[in-house]
PDB file of C-alpha atoms in Angstrom:
ATOM      1  CA  MET S1346      95.421  94.863  95.286  1.00  0.00           C
ATOM      2  CA  THR S1347      94.146  94.789  91.727  1.00  0.00           C
ATOM      3  CA  LYS S1348      95.127  97.145  88.928  1.00  0.00           C
ATOM      4  CA  SER S1349      91.802  99.005  89.191  1.00  0.00           C
ATOM      5  CA  GLU S1350      92.303  99.421  92.955  1.00  0.00           C
ATOM      6  CA  LEU S1351      95.792 100.779  92.299  1.00  0.00           C
ATOM      7  CA  ILE S1352      94.382 103.305  89.823  1.00  0.00           C
ATOM      8  CA  ALA S1353      91.689 104.385  92.298  1.00  0.00           C
ATOM      9  CA  ARG S1354      94.271 104.745  95.104  1.00  0.00           C
ATOM     10  CA  LEU S1355      96.544 106.841  92.859  1.00  0.00           C
ATOM     11  CA  ALA S1356      93.670 109.162  91.886  1.00  0.00           C
ATOM     12  CA  GLU S1357      92.643 109.480  95.547  1.00  0.00           C
ATOM     13  CA  ARG S1358      96.177 110.320  96.744  1.00  0.00           C
ATOM     14  CA  LEU S1359      96.668 112.906  94.000  1.00  0.00           C
ATOM     15  CA  ASN S1360      93.339 114.542  94.853  1.00  0.00           C
ATOM     16  CA  GLU S1361      94.378 114.700  98.537  1.00  0.00           C
ATOM     17  CA  ARG S1362      97.547 116.561  97.505  1.00  0.00           C
ATOM     18  CA  GLY S1363      95.537 119.127  95.568  1.00  0.00           C
ATOM     19  CA  THR S1364      96.505 117.750  92.170  1.00  0.00           C
ATOM     20  CA  PRO S1365      93.192 116.529  90.781  1.00  0.00           C
ATOM     21  CA  LEU S1366      93.725 113.973  88.053  1.00  0.00           C
ATOM     22  CA  ALA S1367      90.961 112.121  86.256  1.00  0.00           C
ATOM     23  CA  ALA S1368      90.725 108.378  86.785  1.00  0.00           C
ATOM     24  CA  ARG S1369      91.404 107.788  83.086  1.00  0.00           C
ATOM     25  CA  ASP S1370      94.656 109.780  83.367  1.00  0.00           C
ATOM     26  CA  CYS S1371      95.693 107.680  86.366  1.00  0.00           C
ATOM     27  CA  GLU S1372      94.786 104.555  84.420  1.00  0.00           C
ATOM     28  CA  PHE S1373      96.998 105.749  81.551  1.00  0.00           C
ATOM     29  CA  ALA S1374      99.881 106.387  83.962  1.00  0.00           C
ATOM     30  CA  VAL S1375      99.607 102.937  85.546  1.00  0.00           C
ATOM     31  CA  LYS S1376      99.274 101.202  82.168  1.00  0.00           C
ATOM     32  CA  THR S1377     102.278 103.113  80.813  1.00  0.00           C
ATOM     33  CA  LEU S1378     104.386 102.101  83.810  1.00  0.00           C
ATOM     34  CA  LEU S1379     103.393  98.440  83.571  1.00  0.00           C
ATOM     35  CA  ASP S1380     103.920  98.402  79.796  1.00  0.00           C
ATOM     36  CA  ALA S1381     107.401  99.914  80.212  1.00  0.00           C
ATOM     37  CA  MET S1382     108.281  97.286  82.830  1.00  0.00           C
ATOM     38  CA  THR S1383     106.960  94.484  80.632  1.00  0.00           C
ATOM     39  CA  GLU S1384     108.930  95.771  77.655  1.00  0.00           C
ATOM     40  CA  ALA S1385     112.135  96.056  79.702  1.00  0.00           C
ATOM     41  CA  LEU S1386     111.793  92.485  80.963  1.00  0.00           C
ATOM     42  CA  GLY S1387     110.991  91.387  77.412  1.00  0.00           C
ATOM     43  CA  HIS S1388     114.363  92.814  76.365  1.00  0.00           C
ATOM     44  CA  ARG S1389     115.966  90.916  79.267  1.00  0.00           C
ATOM     45  CA  HIS S1390     116.739  94.065  81.240  1.00  0.00           C
ATOM     46  CA  ARG S1391     116.684  94.249  85.021  1.00  0.00           C
ATOM     47  CA  ILE S1392     114.333  96.688  86.778  1.00  0.00           C
ATOM     48  CA  GLU S1393     115.378  98.144  90.118  1.00  0.00           C
ATOM     49  CA  ILE S1394     113.022 100.307  92.166  1.00  0.00           C
ATOM     50  CA  ARG S1395     114.902 101.520  95.241  1.00  0.00           C
ATOM     51  CA  GLY S1396     113.095 100.743  98.478  1.00  0.00           C
ATOM     52  CA  PHE S1397     110.662  98.407  96.708  1.00  0.00           C
ATOM     53  CA  GLY S1398     112.563  95.662  94.944  1.00  0.00           C
ATOM     54  CA  THR S1399     114.104  94.256  91.804  1.00  0.00           C
ATOM     55  CA  PHE S1400     112.502  92.510  88.862  1.00  0.00           C
ATOM     56  CA  SER S1401     114.688  90.238  86.773  1.00  0.00           C
ATOM     57  CA  LEU S1402     114.441  87.135  84.625  1.00  0.00           C
ATOM     58  CA  SER S1403     115.344  83.675  85.845  1.00  0.00           C
ATOM     59  CA  TYR S1404     116.346  80.939  83.445  1.00  0.00           C
ATOM     60  CA  ARG S1405     114.754  77.512  83.728  1.00  0.00           C
ATOM     61  CA  PRO S1406     116.486  74.824  81.657  1.00  0.00           C
ATOM     62  CA  ALA S1407     114.620  72.212  79.635  1.00  0.00           C
ATOM     63  CA  ARG S1408     113.621  69.140  81.610  1.00  0.00           C
ATOM     64  CA  VAL S1409     111.500  66.036  81.494  1.00  0.00           C
ATOM     65  CA  GLY S1410     108.321  66.302  83.532  1.00  0.00           C
ATOM     66  CA  ARG S1411     105.369  64.027  84.112  1.00  0.00           C
ATOM     67  CA  ASN S1412     101.730  64.414  83.247  1.00  0.00           C
ATOM     68  CA  PRO S1413     100.082  64.090  86.675  1.00  0.00           C
ATOM     69  CA  LYS S1414      96.950  62.478  85.214  1.00  0.00           C
ATOM     70  CA  SER S1415      98.506  59.789  83.011  1.00  0.00           C
ATOM     71  CA  GLY S1416     102.046  59.608  84.408  1.00  0.00           C
ATOM     72  CA  ALA S1417     103.467  59.918  80.882  1.00  0.00           C
ATOM     73  CA  GLN S1418     106.770  61.731  80.426  1.00  0.00           C
ATOM     74  CA  VAL S1419     106.485  65.210  78.935  1.00  0.00           C
ATOM     75  CA  ARG S1420     109.322  67.363  77.637  1.00  0.00           C
ATOM     76  CA  VAL S1421     109.182  70.818  79.226  1.00  0.00           C
ATOM     77  CA  PRO S1422     111.102  73.370  77.122  1.00  0.00           C
ATOM     78  CA  GLU S1423     113.525  75.913  78.566  1.00  0.00           C
ATOM     79  CA  LYS S1424     112.075  79.279  79.476  1.00  0.00           C
ATOM     80  CA  ARG S1425     112.709  82.546  81.225  1.00  0.00           C
ATOM     81  CA  VAL S1426     110.363  83.576  84.016  1.00  0.00           C
ATOM     82  CA  PRO S1427     110.024  86.900  85.865  1.00  0.00           C
ATOM     83  CA  HIS S1428     111.491  86.964  89.363  1.00  0.00           C
ATOM     84  CA  PHE S1429     110.879  89.594  92.056  1.00  0.00           C
ATOM     85  CA  LYS S1430     113.271  90.184  94.932  1.00  0.00           C
ATOM     86  CA  PRO S1431     111.886  92.597  97.537  1.00  0.00           C
ATOM     87  CA  GLY S1432     114.074  95.446  98.743  1.00  0.00           C
ATOM     88  CA  LYS S1433     115.129  95.921 102.351  1.00  0.00           C
ATOM     89  CA  ASP S1434     112.531  98.650 103.075  1.00  0.00           C
ATOM     90  CA  LEU S1435     109.687  96.508 101.720  1.00  0.00           C
ATOM     91  CA  ARG S1436     110.818  93.438 103.672  1.00  0.00           C
ATOM     92  CA  GLU S1437     110.993  95.463 106.885  1.00  0.00           C
ATOM     93  CA  ARG S1438     107.571  97.076 106.390  1.00  0.00           C
ATOM     94  CA  VAL S1439     105.908  93.752 105.638  1.00  0.00           C
ATOM     95  CA  ASP S1440     107.578  92.055 108.602  1.00  0.00           C
ATOM     96  CA  LEU S1441     106.226  94.525 111.178  1.00  0.00           C
ATOM     97  CA  PRO S1442     103.995  92.883 113.793  1.00  0.00           C
ATOM     98  CA  SER S1443     100.247  93.463 113.466  1.00  0.00           C
ATOM     99  CA  GLU S1444      98.709  95.966 115.827  1.00  0.00           C
TER     100      GLU S1444
END
């Protein structure tokens, strides 16, 4: 699912509930949520959404890698990367057999 599909789905679900919201308002809501999550991870905070999962940062230490084309050694600096751990409800819903 892309961000634009998520926005369209949100607008559709709100319209079904009798709460019409313009697509640009839904886009603003989605962008605000994603920006807040990005900012929280940028400040090295953990994000927990019950029933969905947890976003956190993983630390990768510096290492020596290889350039696959030339085989030369390359120093890869340390970095922090986002990590997602799905919640129990999400794991169970995804693991259901196809009908």
